[in-house]
Backbone as numpy.savetxt, mean C-alpha at the origin, in Angstrom:
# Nx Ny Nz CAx CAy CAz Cx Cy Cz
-14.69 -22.20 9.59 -15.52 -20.99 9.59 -14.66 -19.74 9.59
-13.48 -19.33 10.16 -12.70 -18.66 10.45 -12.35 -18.17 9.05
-11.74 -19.56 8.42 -11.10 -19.15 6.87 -12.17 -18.79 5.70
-13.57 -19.26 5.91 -14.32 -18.33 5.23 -14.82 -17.25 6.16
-14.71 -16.42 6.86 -15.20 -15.49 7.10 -13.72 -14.48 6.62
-12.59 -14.84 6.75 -11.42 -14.21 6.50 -11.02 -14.08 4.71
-11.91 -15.16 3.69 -11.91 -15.26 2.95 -12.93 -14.00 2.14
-14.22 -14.14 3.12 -14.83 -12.68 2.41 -14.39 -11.88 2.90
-14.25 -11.16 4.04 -13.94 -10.22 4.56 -12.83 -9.09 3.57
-11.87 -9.79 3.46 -10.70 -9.45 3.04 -10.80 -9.80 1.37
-11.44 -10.42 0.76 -11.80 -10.47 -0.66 -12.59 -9.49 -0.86
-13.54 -9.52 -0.27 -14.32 -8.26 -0.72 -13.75 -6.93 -0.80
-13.79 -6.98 0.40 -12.49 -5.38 0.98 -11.56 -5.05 -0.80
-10.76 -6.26 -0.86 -9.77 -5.81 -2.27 -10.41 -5.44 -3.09
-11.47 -6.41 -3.77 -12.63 -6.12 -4.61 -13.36 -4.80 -4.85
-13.78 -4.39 -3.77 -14.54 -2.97 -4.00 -13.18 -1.76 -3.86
-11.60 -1.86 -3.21 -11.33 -0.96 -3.14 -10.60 -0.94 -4.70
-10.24 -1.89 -5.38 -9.70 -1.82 -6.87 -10.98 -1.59 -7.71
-12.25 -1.93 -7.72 -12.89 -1.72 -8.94 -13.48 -0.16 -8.05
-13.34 0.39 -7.02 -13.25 1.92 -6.62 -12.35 3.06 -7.34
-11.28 2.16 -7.45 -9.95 2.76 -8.20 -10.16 2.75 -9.42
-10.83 1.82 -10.38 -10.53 1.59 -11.87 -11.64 2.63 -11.98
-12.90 2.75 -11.32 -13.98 3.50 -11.38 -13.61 4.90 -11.71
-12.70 5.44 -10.35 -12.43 6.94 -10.25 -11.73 7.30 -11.49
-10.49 6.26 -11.84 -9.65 6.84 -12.43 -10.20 6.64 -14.18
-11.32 6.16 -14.54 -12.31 5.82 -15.73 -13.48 7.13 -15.78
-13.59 7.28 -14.67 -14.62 8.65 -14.79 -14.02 9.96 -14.63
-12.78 9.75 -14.24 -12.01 10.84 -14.24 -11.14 11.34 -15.60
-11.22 10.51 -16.33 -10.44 10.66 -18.03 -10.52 11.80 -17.99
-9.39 12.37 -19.47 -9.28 13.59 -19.95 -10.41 12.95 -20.88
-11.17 14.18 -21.63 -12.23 14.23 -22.54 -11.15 14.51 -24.09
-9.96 14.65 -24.08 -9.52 15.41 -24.79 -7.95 14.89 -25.05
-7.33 13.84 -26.18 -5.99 13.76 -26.03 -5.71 14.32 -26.87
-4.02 14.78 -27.00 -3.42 15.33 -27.88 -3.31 14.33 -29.02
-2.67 14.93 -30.23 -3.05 13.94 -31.49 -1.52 13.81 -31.96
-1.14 12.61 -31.02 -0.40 11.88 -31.05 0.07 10.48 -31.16
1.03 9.91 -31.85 1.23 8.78 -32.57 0.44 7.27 -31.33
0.91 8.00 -29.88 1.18 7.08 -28.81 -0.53 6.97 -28.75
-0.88 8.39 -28.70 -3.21 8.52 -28.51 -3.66 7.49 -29.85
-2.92 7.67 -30.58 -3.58 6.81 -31.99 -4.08 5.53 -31.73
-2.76 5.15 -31.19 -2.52 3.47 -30.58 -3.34 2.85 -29.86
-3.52 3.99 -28.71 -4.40 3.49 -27.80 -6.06 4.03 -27.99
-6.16 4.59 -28.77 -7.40 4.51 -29.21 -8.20 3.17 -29.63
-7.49 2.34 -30.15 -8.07 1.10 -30.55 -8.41 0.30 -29.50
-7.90 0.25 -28.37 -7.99 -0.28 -27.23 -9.01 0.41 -26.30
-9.45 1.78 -26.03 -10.34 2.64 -25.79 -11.74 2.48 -26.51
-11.81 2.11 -27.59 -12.50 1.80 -27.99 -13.20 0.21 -27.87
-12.31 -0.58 -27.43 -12.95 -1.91 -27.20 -13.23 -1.95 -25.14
-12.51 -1.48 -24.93 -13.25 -1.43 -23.16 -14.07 -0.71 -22.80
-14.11 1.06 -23.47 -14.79 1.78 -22.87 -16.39 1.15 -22.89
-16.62 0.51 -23.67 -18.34 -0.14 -23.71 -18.48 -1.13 -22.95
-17.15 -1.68 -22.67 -17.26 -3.12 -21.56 -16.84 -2.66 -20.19
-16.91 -1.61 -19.65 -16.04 -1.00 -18.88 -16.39 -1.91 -17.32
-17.52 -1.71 -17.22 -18.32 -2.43 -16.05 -18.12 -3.62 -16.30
-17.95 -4.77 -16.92 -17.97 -5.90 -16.97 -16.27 -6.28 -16.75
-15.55 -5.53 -17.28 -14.03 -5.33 -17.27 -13.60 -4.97 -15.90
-14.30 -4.45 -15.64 -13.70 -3.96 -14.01 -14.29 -4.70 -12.49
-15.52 -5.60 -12.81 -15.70 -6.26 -12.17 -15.14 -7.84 -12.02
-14.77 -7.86 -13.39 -13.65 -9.26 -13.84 -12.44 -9.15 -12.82
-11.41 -7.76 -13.19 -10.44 -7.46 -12.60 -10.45 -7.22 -10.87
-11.61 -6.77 -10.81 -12.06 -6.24 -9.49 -12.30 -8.58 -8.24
-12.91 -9.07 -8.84 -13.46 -10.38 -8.59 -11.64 -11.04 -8.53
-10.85 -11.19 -9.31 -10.08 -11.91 -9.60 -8.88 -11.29 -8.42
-8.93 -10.21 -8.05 -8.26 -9.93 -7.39 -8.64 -10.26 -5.77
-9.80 -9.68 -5.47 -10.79 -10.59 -4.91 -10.48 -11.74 -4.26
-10.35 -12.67 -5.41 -10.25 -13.97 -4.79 -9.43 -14.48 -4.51
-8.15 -14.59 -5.13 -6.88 -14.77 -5.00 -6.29 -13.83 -3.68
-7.11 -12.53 -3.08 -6.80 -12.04 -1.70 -7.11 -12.78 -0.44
-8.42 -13.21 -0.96 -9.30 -14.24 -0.12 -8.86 -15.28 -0.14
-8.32 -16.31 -0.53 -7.40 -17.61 -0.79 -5.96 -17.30 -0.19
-5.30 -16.21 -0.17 -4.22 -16.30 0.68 -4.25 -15.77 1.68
-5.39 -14.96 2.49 -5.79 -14.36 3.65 -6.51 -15.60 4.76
-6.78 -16.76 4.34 -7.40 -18.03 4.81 -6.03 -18.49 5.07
-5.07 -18.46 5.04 -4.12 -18.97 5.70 -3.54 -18.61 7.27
-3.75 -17.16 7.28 -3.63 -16.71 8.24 -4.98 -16.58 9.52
-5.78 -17.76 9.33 -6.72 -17.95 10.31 -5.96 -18.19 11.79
-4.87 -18.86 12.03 -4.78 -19.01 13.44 -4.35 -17.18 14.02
-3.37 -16.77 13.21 -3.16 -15.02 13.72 -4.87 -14.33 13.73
-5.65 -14.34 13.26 -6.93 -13.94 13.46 -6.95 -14.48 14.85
-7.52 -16.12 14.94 -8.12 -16.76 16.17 -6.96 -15.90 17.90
-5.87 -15.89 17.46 -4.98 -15.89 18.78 -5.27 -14.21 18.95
-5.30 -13.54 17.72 -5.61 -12.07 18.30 -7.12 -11.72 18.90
-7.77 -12.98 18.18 -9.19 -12.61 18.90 -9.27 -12.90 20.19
-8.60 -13.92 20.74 -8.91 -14.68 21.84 -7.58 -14.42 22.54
-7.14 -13.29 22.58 -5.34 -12.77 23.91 -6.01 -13.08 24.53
-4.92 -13.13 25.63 -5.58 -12.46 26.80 -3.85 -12.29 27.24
-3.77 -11.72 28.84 -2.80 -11.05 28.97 -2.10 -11.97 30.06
-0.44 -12.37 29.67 0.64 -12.92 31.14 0.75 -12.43 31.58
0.61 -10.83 32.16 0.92 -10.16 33.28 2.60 -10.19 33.68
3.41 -10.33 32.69 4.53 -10.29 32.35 5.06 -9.08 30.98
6.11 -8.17 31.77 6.26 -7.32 30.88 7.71 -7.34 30.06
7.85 -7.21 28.64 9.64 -6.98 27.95 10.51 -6.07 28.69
11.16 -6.18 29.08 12.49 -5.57 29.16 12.96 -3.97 28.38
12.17 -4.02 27.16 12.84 -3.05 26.32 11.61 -2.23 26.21
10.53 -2.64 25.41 9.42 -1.58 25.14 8.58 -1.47 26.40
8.19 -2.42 27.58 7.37 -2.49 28.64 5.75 -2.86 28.24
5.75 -4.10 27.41 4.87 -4.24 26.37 4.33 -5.73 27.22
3.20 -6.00 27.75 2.95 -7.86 27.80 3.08 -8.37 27.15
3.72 -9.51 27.39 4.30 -10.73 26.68 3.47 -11.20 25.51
1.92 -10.79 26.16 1.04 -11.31 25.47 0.36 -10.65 23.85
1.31 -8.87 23.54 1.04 -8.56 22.23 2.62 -9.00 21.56
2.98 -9.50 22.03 4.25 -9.85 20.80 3.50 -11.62 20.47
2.76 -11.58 21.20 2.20 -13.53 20.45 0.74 -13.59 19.96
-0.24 -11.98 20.99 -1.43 -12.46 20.19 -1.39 -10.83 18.89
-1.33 -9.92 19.46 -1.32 -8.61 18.82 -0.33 -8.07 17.64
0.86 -8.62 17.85 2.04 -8.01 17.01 1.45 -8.70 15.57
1.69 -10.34 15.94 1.21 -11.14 14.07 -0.01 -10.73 13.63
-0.83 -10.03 14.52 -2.41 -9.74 13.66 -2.29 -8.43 13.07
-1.40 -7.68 14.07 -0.97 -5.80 13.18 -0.27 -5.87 12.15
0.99 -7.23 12.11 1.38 -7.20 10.67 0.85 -8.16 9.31
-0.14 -8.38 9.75 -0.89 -9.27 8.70 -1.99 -8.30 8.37
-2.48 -7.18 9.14 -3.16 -5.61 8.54 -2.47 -5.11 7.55
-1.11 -4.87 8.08 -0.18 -3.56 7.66 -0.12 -4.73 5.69
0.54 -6.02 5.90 0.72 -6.60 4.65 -0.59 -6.60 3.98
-1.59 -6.54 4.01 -3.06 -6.64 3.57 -3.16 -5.33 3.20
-2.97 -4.42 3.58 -3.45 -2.28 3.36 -2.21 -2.16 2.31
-0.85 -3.24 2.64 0.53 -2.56 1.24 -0.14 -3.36 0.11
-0.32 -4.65 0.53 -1.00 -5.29 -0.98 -2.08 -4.41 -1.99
-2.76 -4.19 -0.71 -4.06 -3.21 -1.75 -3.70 -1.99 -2.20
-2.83 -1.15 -1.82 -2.59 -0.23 -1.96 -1.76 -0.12 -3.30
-0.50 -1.22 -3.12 0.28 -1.39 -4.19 -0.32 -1.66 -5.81
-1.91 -2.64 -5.77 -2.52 -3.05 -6.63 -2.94 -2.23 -7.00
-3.79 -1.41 -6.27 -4.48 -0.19 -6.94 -3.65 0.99 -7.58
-2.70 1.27 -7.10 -1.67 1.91 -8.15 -1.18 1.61 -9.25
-1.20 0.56 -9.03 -0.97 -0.54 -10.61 -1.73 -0.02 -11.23
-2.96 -0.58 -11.20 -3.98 -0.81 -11.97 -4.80 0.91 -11.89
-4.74 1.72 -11.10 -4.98 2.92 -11.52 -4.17 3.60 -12.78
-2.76 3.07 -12.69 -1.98 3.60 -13.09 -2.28 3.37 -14.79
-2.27 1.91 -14.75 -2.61 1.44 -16.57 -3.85 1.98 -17.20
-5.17 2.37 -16.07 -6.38 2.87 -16.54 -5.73 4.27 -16.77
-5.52 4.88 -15.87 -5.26 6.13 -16.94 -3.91 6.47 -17.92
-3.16 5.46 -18.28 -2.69 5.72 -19.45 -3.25 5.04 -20.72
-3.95 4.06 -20.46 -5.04 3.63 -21.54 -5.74 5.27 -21.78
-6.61 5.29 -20.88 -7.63 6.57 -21.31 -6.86 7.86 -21.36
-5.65 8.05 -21.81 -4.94 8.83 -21.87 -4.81 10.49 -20.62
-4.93 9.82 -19.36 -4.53 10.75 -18.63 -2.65 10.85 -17.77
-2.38 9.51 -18.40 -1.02 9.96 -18.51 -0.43 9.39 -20.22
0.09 10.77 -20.80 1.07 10.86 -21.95 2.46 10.74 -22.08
3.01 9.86 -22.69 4.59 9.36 -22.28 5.10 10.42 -23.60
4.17 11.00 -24.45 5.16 11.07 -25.92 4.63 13.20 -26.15
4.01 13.84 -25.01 3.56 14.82 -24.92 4.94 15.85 -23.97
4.93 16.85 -24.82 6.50 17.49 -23.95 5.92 17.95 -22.73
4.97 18.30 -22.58 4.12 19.33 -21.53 2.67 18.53 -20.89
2.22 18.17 -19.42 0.87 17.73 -19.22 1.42 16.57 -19.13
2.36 15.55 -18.86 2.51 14.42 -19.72 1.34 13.44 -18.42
0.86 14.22 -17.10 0.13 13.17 -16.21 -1.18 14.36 -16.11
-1.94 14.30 -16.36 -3.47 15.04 -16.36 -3.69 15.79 -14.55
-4.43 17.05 -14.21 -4.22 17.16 -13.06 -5.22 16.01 -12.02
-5.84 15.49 -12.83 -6.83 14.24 -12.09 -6.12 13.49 -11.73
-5.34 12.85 -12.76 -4.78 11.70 -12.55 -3.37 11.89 -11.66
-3.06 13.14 -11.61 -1.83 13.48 -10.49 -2.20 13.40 -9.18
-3.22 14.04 -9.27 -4.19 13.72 -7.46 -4.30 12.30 -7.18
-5.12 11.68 -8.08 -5.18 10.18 -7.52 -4.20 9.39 -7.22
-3.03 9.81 -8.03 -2.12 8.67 -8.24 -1.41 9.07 -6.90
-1.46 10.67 -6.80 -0.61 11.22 -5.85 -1.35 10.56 -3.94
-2.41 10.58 -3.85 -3.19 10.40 -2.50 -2.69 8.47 -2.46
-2.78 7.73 -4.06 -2.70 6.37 -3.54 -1.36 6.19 -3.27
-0.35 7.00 -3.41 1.28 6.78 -2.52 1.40 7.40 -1.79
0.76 8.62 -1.70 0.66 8.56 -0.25 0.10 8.03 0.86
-0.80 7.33 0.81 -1.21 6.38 1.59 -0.08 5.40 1.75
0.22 4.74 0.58 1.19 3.61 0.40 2.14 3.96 1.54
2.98 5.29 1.29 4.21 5.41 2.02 3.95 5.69 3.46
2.57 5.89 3.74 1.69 6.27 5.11 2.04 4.90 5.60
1.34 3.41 5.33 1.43 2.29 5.45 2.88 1.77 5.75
3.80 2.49 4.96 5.17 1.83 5.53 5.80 2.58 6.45
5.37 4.01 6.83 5.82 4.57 8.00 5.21 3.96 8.84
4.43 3.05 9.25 3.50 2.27 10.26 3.80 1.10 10.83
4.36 0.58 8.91 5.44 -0.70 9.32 6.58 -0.46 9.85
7.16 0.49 9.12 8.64 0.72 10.17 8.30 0.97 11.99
7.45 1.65 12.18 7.26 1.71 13.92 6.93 0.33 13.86
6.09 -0.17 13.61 5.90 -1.38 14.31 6.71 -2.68 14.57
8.03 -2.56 13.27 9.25 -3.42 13.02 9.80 -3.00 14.34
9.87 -2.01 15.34 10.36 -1.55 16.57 10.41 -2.98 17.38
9.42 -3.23 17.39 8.93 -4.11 18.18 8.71 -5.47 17.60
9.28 -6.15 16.11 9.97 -7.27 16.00 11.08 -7.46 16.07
12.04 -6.62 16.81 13.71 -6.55 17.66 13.24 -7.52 18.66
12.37 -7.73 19.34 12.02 -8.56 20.43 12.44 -10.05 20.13
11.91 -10.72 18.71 12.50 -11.72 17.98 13.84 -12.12 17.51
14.52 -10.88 17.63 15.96 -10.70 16.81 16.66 -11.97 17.64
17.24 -12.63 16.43 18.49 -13.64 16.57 19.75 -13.06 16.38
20.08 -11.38 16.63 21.32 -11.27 15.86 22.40 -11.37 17.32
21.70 -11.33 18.39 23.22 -11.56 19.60 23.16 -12.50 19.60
23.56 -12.99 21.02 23.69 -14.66 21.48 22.46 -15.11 21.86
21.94 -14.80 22.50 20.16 -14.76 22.74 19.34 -14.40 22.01
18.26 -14.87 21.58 17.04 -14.31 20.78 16.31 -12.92 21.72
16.15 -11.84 21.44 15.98 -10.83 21.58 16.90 -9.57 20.97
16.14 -8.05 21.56 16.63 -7.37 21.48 18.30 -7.33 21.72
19.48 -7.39 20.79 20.53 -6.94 21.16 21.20 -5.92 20.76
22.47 -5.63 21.58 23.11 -4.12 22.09 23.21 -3.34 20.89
23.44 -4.10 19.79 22.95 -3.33 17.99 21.88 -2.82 17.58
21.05 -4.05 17.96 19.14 -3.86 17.61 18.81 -2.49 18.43
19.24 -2.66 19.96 18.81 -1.18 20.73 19.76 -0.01 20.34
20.88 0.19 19.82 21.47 1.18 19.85 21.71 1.89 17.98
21.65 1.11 17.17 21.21 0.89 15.79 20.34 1.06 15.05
19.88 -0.40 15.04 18.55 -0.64 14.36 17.42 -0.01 14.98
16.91 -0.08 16.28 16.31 0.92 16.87 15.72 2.37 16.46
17.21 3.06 16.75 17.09 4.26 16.41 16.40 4.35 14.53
17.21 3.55 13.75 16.86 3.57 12.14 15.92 3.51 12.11
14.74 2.79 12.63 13.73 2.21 12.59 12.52 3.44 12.80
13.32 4.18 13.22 12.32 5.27 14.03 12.38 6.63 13.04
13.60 6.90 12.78 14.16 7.69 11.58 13.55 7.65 10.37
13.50 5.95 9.99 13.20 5.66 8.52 11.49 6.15 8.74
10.69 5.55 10.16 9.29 6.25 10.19 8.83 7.41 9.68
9.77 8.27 10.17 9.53 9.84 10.30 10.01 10.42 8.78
10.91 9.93 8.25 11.18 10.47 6.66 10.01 9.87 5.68
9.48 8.78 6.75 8.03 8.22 5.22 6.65 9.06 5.78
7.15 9.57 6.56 5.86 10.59 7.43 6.17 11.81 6.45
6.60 12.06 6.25 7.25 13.73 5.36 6.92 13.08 4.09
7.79 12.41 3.34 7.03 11.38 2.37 5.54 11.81 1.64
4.91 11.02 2.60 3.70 10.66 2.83 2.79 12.27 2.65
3.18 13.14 3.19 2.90 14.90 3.71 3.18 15.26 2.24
4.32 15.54 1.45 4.35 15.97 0.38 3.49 15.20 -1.17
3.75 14.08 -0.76 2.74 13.29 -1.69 1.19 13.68 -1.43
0.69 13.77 -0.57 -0.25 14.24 -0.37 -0.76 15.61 -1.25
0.32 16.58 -0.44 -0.06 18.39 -1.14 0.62 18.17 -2.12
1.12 17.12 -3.20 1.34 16.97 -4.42 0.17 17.13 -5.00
-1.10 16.40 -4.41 -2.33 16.21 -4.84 -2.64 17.51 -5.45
-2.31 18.78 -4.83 -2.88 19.70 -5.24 -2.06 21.18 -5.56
-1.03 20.70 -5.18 0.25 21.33 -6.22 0.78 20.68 -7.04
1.44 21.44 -8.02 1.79 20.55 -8.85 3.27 20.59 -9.33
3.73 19.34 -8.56 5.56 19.70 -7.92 5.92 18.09 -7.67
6.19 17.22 -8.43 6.72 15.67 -8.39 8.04 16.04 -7.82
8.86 17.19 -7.77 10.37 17.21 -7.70 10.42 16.64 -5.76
9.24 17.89 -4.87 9.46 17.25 -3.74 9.52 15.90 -3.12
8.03 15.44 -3.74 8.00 14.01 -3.60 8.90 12.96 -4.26
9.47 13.05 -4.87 10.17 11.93 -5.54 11.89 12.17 -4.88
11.99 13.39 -4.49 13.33 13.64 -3.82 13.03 12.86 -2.15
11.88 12.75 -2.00 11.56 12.78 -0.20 11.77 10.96 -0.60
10.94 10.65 -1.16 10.80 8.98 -1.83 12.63 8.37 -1.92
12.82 8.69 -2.72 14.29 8.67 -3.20 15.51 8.50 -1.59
14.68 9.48 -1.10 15.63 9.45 0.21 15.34 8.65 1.51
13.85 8.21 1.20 13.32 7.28 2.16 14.34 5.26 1.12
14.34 5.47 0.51 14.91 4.04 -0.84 16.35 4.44 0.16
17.00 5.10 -0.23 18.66 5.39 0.18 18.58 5.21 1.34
17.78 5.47 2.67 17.71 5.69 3.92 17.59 4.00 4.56
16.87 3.26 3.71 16.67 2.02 3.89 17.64 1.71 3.59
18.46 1.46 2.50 19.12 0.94 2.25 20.70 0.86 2.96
């Protein structure tokens, strides 16, 4: 029962938030491409979906769907153990956390956080190909080459994205607790004095990130965001 209730739950969820995405970014088209070799091309292709559009997007929308729902049924026991904690009355050493969210709470927050990057990542995809089909982004145009619609959308779904991994990085804080890298499994004198600190750093640069991608939405300035991005990639690395 668990793995079908985890099976819709989380199928559906993908389902309506990608055929949400193919929706916006389909009703959001330019009315208007430039008359160019690359618009020519894809005209032929515009012409065979735009009439199937609904049937096309509920295909894509279903298939994604299900295949979310089929690998989200695996993770039924992290559901069952986060539903059913309860607390040892025993606290870590390092964060002052019960014993009992690093076994029932920690695996159910990162089986969220991987579920919100999956969807997030998909829908950028697939936002991304709908509007260069319907020509709101132009690869072969010197000027305009991303429509201001399609800069907002694309711009709010990475920022979310990079929202999601400033969330994961705090919460990686607190899989140091697991670390095998001293002699003991736990936090060691690297993890706290190191990795730690990085962990907290790398948060806060995908928080800024995240802030400029955003008022990208409505300025119109890729240089900040892709410099802030760029430096969150290097910062990891």
């Amino acid at each position: 029962w668990t793995k079908l209730v985890l099976f819709v739950i989380f199928g559906v969820l993908m389902a309506i938030v990608i055929a949400s995405n193919i929706a916006i970014a389909y009703r959001l088209r330019p009315d208007f491409q430039p008359l160019t070799q690359e618009q020519q091309q894809l005209d032929r292709y515009r012409q065979i979906i735009a009439p199937r559009i609904v049937v096309i997007t509920a295909l894509i929308a279903t298939v994604f769907g299900l295949f979310t729902g089929v690998a989200m049924t695996g993770s039924w026991k992290v559901w069952q153990l986060w539903l059913h904690g309860t607390s040892f009355g025993v606290k870590d050493a390092q964060f002052h956390k019960d014993i009992s969210f690093y076994v029932f709470t920690y695996p159910f927050l990162k089986m969220i956080i991987g579920f919100l990057f999956t969807v997030l990542v998909l829908s950028t995809l697939v936002s991304t190909a709908v509007r260069y089909v319907f020509g709101g982004i132009r690869m072969q145009t010197k000027s305009d080459r991303v429509v201001p619609e399609a800069r907002a959308h694309l711009s709010v779904l990475l920022g979310l994205l990079v929202l999601v991994k400033a969330v994961a990085y705090w919460l990686d804080r607190y899989g140091l607790a697991f670390s095998k890298r001293g002699v003991v499994t736990g936090a060691s004198y690297t993890d706290v004095h190191a990795v730690l600190p990085s962990k907290l750093i790398l948060a806060i640069i995908a928080l800024i990130c995240a802030g400029l991608f955003f008022a990208n939405a409505v300025r119109r300035n890729w240089a900040l965001p892709g410099i802030a991005f760029g430096l969150l990639v290097l910062s990891a690395v």
